XYZ file of C-alpha atoms in Angstrom:
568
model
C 0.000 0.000 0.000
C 1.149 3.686 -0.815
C 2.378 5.686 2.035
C 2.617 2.391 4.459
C 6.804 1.957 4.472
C 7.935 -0.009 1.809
C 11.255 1.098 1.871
C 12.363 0.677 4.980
C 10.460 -2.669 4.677
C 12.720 -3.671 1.683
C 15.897 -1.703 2.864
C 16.101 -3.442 6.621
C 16.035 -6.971 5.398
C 18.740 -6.006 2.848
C 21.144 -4.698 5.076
C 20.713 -7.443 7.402
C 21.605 -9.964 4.584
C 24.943 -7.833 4.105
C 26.030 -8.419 7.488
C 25.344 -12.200 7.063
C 27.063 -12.597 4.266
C 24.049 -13.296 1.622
C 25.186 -10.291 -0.662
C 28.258 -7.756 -0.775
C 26.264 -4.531 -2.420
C 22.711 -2.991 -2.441
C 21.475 -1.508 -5.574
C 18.582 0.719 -4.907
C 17.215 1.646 -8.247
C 14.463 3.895 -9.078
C 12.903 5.799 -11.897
C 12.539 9.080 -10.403
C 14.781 11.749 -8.037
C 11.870 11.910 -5.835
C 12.459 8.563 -4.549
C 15.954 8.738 -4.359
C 15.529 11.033 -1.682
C 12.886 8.724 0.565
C 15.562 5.488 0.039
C 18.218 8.049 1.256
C 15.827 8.984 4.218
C 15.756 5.221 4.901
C 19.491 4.482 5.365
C 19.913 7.375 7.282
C 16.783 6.132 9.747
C 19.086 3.174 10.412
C 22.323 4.767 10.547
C 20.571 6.634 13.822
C 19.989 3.185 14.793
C 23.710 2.545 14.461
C 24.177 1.211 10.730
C 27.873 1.823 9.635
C 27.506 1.731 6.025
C 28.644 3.783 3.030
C 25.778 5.255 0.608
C 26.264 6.763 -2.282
C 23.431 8.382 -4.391
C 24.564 8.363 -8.706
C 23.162 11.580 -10.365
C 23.417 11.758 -14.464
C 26.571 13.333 -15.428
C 23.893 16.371 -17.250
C 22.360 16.645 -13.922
C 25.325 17.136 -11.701
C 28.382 18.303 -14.252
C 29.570 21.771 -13.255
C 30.187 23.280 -16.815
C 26.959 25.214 -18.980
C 27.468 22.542 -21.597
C 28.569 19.167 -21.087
C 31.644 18.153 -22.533
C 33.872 15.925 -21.556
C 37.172 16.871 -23.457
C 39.983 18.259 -21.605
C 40.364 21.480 -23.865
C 36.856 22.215 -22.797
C 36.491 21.180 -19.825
C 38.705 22.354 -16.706
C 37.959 19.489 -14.575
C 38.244 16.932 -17.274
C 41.731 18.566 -17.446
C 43.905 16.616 -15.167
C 41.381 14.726 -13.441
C 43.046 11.372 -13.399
C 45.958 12.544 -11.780
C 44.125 13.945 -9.000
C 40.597 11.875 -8.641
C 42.491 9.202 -7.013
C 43.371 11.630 -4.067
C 40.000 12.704 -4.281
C 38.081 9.734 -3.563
C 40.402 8.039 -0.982
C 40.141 11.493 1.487
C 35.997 10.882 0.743
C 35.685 7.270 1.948
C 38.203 7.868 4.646
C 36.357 10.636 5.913
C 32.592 9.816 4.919
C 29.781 7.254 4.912
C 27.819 10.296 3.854
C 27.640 10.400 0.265
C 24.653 12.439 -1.394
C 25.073 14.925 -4.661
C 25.574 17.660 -2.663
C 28.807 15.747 -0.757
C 30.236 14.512 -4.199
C 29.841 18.096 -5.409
C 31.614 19.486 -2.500
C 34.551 16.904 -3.454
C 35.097 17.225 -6.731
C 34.783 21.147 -6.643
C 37.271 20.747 -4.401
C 40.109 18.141 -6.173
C 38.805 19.681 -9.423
C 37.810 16.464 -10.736
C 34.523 15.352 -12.962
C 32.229 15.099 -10.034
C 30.063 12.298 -12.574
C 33.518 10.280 -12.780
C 34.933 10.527 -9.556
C 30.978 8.829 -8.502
C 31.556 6.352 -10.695
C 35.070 5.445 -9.012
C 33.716 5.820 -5.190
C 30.608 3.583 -6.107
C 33.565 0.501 -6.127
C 34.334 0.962 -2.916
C 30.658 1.709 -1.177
C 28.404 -0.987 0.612
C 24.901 0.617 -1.119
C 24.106 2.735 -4.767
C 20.890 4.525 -4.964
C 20.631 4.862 -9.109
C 18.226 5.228 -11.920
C 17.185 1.973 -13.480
C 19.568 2.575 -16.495
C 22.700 2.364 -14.121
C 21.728 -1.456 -14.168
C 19.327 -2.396 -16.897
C 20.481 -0.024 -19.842
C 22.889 -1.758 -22.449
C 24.324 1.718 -23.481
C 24.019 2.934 -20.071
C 24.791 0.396 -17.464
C 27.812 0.152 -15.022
C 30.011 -1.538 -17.292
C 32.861 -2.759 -13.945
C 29.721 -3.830 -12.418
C 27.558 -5.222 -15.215
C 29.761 -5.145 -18.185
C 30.056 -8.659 -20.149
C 31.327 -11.807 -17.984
C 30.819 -9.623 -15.008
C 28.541 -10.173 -12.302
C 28.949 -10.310 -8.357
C 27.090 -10.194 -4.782
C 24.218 -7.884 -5.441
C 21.134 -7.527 -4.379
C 18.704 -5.553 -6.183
C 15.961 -3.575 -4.778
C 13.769 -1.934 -7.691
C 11.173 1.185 -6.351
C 7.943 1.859 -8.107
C 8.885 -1.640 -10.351
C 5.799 -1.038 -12.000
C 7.398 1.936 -14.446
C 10.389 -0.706 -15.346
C 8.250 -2.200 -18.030
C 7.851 0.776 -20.311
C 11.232 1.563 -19.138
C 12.134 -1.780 -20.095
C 10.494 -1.623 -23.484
C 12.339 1.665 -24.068
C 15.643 0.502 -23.264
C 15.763 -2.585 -25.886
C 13.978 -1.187 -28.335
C 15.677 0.882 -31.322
C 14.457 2.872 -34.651
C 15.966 4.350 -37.828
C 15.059 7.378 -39.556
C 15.624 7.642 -43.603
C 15.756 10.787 -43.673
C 19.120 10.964 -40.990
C 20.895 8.755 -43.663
C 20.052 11.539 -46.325
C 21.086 14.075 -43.600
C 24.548 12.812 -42.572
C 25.246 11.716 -46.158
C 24.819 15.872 -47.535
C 27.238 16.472 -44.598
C 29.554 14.294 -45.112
C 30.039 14.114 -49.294
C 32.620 16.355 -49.782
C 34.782 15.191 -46.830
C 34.458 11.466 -47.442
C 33.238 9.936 -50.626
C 33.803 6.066 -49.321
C 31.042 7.040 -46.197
C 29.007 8.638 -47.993
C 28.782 5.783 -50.941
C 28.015 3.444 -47.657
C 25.649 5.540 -46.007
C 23.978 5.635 -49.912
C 23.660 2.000 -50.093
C 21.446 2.072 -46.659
C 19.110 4.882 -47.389
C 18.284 3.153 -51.089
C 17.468 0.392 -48.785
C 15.358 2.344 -46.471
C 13.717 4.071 -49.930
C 13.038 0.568 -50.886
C 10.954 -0.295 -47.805
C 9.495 3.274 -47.941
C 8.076 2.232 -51.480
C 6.110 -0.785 -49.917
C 4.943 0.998 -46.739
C 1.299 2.751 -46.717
C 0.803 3.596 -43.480
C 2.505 0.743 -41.191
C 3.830 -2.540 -42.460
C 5.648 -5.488 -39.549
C 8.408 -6.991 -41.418
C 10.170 -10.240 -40.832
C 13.292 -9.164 -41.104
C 15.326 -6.574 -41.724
C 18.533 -8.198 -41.720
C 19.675 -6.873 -45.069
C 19.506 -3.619 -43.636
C 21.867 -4.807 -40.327
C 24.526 -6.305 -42.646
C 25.275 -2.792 -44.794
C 24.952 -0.923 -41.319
C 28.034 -3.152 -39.932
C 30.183 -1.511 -43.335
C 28.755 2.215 -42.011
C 29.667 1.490 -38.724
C 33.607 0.928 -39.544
C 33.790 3.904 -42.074
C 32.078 6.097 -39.343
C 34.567 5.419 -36.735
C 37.317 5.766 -38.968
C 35.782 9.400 -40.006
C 35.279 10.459 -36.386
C 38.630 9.445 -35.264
C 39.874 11.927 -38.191
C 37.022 14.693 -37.984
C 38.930 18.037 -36.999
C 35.740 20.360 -37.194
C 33.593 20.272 -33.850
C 30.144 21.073 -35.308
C 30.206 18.115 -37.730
C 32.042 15.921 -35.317
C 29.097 15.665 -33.250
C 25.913 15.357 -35.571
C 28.135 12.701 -37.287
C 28.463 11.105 -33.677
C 24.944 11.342 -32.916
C 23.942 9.682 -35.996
C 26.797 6.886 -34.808
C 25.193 6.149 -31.508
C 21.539 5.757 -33.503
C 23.168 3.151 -35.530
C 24.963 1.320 -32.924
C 22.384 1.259 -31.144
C 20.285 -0.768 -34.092
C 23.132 -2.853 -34.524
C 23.227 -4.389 -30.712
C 19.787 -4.416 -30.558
C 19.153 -6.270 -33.783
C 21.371 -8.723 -31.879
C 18.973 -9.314 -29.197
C 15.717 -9.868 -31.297
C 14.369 -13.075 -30.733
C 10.297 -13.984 -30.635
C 9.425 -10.453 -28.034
C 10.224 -8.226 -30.821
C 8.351 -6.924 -33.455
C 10.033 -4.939 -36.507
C 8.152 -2.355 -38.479
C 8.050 0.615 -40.394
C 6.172 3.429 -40.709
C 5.092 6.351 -42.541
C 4.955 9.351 -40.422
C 2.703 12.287 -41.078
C 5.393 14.609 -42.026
C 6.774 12.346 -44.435
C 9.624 10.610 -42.658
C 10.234 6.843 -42.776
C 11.178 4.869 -39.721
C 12.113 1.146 -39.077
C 11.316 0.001 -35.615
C 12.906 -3.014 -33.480
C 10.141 -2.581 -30.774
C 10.867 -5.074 -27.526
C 7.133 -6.060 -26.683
C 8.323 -8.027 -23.816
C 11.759 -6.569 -21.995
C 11.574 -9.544 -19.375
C 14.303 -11.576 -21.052
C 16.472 -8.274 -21.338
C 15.756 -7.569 -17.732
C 16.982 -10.858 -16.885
C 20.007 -11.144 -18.461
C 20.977 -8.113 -15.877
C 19.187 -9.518 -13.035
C 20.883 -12.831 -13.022
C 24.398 -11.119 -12.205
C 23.026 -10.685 -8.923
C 21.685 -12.394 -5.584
C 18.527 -11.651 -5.673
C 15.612 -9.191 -6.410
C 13.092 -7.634 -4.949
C 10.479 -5.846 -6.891
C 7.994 -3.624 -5.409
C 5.479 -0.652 -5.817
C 1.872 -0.016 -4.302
C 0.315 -1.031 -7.607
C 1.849 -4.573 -9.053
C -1.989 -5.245 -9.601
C -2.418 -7.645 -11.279
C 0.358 -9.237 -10.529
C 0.822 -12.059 -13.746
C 0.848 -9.428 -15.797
C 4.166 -8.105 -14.321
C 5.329 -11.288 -13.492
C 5.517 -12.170 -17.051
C 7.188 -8.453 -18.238
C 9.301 -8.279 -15.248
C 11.076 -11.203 -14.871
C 11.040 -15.037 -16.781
C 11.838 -17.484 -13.934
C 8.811 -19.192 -12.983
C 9.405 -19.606 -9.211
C 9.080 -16.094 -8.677
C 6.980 -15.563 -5.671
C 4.610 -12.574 -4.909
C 3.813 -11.271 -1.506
C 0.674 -8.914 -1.343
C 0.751 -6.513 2.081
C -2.489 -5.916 3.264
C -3.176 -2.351 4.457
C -2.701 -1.675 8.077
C -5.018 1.540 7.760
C -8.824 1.959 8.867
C -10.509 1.863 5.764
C -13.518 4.021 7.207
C -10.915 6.680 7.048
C -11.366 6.600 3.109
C -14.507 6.836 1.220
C -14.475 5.487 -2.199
C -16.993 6.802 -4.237
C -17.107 5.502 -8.206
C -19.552 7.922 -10.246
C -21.524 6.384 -13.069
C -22.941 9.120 -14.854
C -19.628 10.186 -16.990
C -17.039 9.341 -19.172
C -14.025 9.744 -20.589
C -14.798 8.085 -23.757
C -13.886 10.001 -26.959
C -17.871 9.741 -28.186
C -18.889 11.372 -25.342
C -16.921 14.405 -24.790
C -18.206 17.692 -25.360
C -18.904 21.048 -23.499
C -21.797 19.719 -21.238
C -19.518 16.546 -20.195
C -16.591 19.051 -18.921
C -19.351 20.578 -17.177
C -20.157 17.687 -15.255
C -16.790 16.897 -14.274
C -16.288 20.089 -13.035
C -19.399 20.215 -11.124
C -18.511 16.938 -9.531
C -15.140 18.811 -8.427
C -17.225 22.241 -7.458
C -19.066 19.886 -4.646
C -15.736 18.072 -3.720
C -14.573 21.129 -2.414
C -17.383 22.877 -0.693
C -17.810 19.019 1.068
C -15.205 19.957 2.875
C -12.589 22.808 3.196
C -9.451 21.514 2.289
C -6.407 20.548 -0.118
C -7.575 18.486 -3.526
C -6.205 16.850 -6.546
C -7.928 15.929 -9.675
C -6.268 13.676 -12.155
C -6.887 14.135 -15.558
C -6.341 11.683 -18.977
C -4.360 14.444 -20.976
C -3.340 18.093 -20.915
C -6.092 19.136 -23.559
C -9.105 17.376 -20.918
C -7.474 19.067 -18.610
C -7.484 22.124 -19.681
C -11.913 22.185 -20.994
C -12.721 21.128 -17.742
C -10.914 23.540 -15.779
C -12.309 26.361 -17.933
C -15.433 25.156 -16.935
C -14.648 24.880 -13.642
C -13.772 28.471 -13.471
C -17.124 29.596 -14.896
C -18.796 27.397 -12.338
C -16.289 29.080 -9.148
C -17.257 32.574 -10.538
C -20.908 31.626 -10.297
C -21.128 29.616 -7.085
C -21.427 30.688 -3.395
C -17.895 30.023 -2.434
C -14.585 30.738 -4.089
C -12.294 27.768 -4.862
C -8.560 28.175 -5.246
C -6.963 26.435 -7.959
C -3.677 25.970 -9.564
C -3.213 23.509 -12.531
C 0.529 21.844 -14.201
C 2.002 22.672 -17.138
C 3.841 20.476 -19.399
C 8.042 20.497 -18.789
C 7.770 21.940 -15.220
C 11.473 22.738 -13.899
C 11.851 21.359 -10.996
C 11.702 24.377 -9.207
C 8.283 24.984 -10.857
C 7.669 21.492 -9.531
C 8.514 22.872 -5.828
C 6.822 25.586 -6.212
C 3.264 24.043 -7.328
C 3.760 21.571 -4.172
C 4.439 24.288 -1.897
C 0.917 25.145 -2.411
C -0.974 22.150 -0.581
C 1.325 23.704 2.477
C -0.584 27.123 2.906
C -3.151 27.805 5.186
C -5.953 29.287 3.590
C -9.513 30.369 3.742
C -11.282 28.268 0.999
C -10.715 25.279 -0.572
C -7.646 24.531 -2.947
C -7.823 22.293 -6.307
C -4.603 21.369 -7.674
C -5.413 20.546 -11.586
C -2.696 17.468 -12.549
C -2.274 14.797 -15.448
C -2.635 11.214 -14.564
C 1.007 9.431 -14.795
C 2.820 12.837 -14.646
C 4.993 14.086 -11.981
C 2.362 14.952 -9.698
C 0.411 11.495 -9.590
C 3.004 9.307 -7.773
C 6.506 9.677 -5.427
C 4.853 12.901 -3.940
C 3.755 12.733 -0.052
C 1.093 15.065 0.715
C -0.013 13.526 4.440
C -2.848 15.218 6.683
C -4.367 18.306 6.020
C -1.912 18.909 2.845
C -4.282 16.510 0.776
C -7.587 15.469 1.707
C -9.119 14.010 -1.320
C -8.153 13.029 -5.257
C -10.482 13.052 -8.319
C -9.636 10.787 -10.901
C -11.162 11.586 -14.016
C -11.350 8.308 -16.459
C -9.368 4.984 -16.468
C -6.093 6.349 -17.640
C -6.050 4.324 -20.937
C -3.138 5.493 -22.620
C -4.279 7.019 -26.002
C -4.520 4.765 -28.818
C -1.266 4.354 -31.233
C 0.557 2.216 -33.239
C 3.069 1.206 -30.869
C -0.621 0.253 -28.377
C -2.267 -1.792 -31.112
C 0.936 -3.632 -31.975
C 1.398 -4.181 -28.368
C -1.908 -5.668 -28.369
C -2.070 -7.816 -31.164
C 1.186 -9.259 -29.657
C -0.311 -10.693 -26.891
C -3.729 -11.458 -28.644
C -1.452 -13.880 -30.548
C 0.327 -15.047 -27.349
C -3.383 -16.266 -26.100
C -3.116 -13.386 -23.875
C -5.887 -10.733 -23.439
C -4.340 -8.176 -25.427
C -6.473 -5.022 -24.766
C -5.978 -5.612 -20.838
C -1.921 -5.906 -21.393
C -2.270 -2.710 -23.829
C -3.779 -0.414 -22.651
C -6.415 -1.810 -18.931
C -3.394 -2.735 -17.112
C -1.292 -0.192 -17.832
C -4.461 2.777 -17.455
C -5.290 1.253 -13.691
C -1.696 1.288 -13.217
C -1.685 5.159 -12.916
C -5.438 5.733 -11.322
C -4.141 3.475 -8.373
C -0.822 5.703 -8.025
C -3.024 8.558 -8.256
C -5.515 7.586 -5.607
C -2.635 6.489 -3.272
C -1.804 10.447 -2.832
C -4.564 10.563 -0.429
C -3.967 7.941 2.755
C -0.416 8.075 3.432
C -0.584 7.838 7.248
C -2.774 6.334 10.190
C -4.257 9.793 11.230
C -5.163 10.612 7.475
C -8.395 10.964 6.202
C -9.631 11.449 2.569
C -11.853 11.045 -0.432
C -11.609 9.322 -3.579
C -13.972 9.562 -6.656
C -13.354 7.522 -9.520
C -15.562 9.517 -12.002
C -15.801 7.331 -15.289
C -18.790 4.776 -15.877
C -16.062 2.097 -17.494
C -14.632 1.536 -13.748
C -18.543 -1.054 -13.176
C -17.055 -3.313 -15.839
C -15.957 -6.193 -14.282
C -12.017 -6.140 -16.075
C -11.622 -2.688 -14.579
C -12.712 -3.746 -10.910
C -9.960 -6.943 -10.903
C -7.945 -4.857 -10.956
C -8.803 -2.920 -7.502
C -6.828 -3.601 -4.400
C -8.808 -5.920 -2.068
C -8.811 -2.101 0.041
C -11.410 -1.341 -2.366
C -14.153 -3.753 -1.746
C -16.262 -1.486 0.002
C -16.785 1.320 -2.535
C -19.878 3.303 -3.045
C -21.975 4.208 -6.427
C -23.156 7.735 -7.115
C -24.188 10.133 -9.191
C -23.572 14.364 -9.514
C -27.157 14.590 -7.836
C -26.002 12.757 -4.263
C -21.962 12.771 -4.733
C -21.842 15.738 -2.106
C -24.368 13.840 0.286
C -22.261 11.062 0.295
C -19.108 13.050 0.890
C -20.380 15.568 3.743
C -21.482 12.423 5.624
C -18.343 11.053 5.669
C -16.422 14.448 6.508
C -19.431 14.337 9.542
C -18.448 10.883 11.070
C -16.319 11.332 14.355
C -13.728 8.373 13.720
């Protein structure tokens, strides 16, 4: 359950399997900072209880490099300039001095010895009993820890994985790979006059490409595209031999980006077995793409989690379970354990309202209406901090203006304050910051479900008090969706449910866990989409859920001020 200590729960257990012996490092990975900062919180609750152990938190060299623009060559950079003969220096004084080893320490460090503060991580995360890292640190074959997870490597590690249920679109990400014609074209104007012989290659590839263009409508899965893979192996040896020559700067590093798309191809065509799927497609602006799309990452993920002990995979919604059991992971004596909430469920009303919809054939003006309305009487139930969760920016946005007009006309104001796409993360702060003022009225906060805002924050008490959730969260319809689906259609599998159900109830249940994160909290939840009475939608619920309520606009609020009225 959200909010209920699940990483202390997961930490404590591995730490005590260090000191006997069952595993030599802890790799905490994540998918967010957010929770880097709560597993951080968690070895520092035991190191008051005593713990001697050396933590180190890995930040992406973007994210903590000192310079305006990274770049790692010594000309450029001042502390790539002489950093090996001092890093060494650097990171004996730290674990000699330290078990305390956040960004903020490493920054202090390298600023200090002058040395890459990204590198000098890298080189203190040998020596350090626990890593708390993104996902691609371990799982990422053109990102992981090669001296930990390189080839023929492996060791005592035990993996605990946060929030596992983003690692399968992370997962799918990772191993998949695409080409664009029209980069071939690109690269190949750039490159002419400098080098005939790499251009003539790069030729051959894009009349390959223009061939498969020809045959291509719309969308078109291939068998193979091996053809392709064989006269990408000749690019790939002229392209290193140009870049190792390449004196001008600016056309060093398109040339290298186009490199890194191909290599990429390359080792992942190497991987394809029967969880792939390769296609093409037509784009709307004309460009042509071939697509090696991993539809299952489990075997990938494998590979990578058999170099260690053992694995523990957890989140507040692995519902239902098979389903990430088969894209997590392909031993078959995995085991699941499923924590029953300790907290009073009278503290929570569920309420699931069956007179609206998300559904594309049934939005309009007098729909956003509704769902404002229902989120006019959420507030004035009771004054106090809300969320409501929305399918997309655009839904967002028609129901809010609605939900203005309805504010200006009503008896009470309503505060409000809605996310924006590619929030800083000071904007991020800053829009949090507001469920922590005391005010006169009720607040709405206006978010998108899956977004920054729906899981890894912890609003407890007063700061939250209730969460709308407005439809199922079914990501939007796509090529990439209805591949995934046929997929598992063909597997004997139900294909919608692994498509796009599973995936949509993935993010209403982080959403709804916002709203009970501690014994003394109390809170609301309305589920406001008439899809959530089918019977796929509600196997899906937490066994917490059992004891929801149905309404409608007419008696939502009656419902609601009851509860608020109940002494508990």
């Amino acid at each position: 359950p959200t909010g209920v200590g699940k990483t202390i729960s997961t930490v404590f257990p591995a730490v005590k399997a260090v000191g006997e012996g069952l595993g030599e490092k802890i790799f905490y990975l994540t998918a967010k900072t957010i929770t880097r900062t709560v597993a951080w919180q968690a070895f520092d609750t035991l190191k008051e209880q005593a713990l001697r152990m050396k933590v180190l938190v890995l930040t992406a060299k973007e994210k903590i490099c000192f310079c305006e623009e990274t770049n790692c060559n010594p000309e450029e950079c001042p502390y790539a300039r002489g950093h090996y003969d001092r890093v060494n220096d650097a990171v004996y004084e730290l674990l000699t001095t330290s078990d305390e080893m956040n960004r903020e320490i490493l920054e202090e460090q390298a600023r200090k010895w002058k040395v890459c503060p990204h590198e000098m991580s890298l080189d203190v995360s040998e020596w350090v009993d626990a890593v708390i890292c993104d996902y691609n640190y371990v799982f990422d074959p053109n990102a992981h820890l090669r001296r930990f997870f390189g080839e023929g490597m492996n060791g005592e590690y035990l993996f605990l994985i946060d929030e596992a249920h983003n690692l399968v679109e992370r997962g799918r990400s990772m191993y998949s790979a695409k080409l664009c014609k029209e980069d071939f074209l690109k690269v190949k104007r750039l490159v002419k006059d400098e080098d005939a012989k790499l251009a003539k290659r790069i030729s051959e590839c894009n009349q390959q490409l223009l061939a498969l263009k020809r045959e291509c409508e719309d969308y078109q899965v291939l068998n193979s595209v091996s053809h392709i893979y064989l006269k990408l192996l000749n690019v790939m040896g002229e392209l290193e031999r140009f870049l190792e020559d390449c004196k001008k700067e600016e056309l060093r590093k398109e040339v290298l980006e186009f490199y890194f798309d191909i290599r990429r191809f390359i080792s992942t065509h190497d991987r394809l077995d029967e969880n792939y799927v390769i296609y093409s497609e037509l784009l709307q602006n004309g460009y042509f793409e071939v697509h090696l799309f991993c539809v299952n990452p489990a075997g990938n993920l494998q590979e990578f989690l058999d170099k260690g002990n053992s694995t523990v995979f957890f989140s507040a919604t692995l519902l239902p379970v098979h389903y990430y059991k088969r894209l997590l992971s392909t031993e078959k004596d995995n085991y699941a354990v499923y924590a029953e909430s300790p907290f009073d469920q009278e503290k929570r009303l569920l309420l699931l309202g069956t007179d609206v919809s998300t559904k594309y054939t049934r939005r309009g003006e007098d729909t956003y209406r509704r769902y404002a309305q229902y989120l006019y009487q959420t507030a004035l139930a009771k004054r106090g901090n809300y969320i409501a969760f929305f399918p997309s920016y655009r839904f967002m946005e028609d129901v809010h203006e609605e939900f203005l007009a309805i504010v200006s006309e009503g008896s009470e104001n309503v505060e409000d304050v809605m996310q924006s796409p590619y929030m800083s993360e000071e904007a991020r702060e800053i829009f949090l910051e507001n469920f922590e003022e005391d005010r006169a009225n009720s607040f709405m906060g206006f978010c998108v479900m899956g977004g920054i805002f729906s899981e890894g924050i912890d609003l407890t008490g007063e700061q939250l008090i209730g969460a709308v959730i407005v439809g199922t969260g079914l990501p939007q319809v796509c090529r990439e969706r209805e591949i995934l689906k046929q997929h598992f259609d063909e597997q004997g599998f139900r294909g919608f449910d692994y498509a796009y159900l599973y995936p949509g109830m993935n993010k209403v249940l982080q959403s709804a866990g916002r709203v009970i994160r501690t014994q003394e909290d109390r809170g609301v939840v309305l589920l406001l989409d008439d899809r959530f009475l089918d019977a796929g939608y509600r196997e899906v619920f937490p066994r917490e859920w059992g004891n929801y309520k149905l309404c409608r606009q007419e008696n939502a609020a009656g419902f609601m001020k009851e509860f608020w009225s109940r002494k508990t």
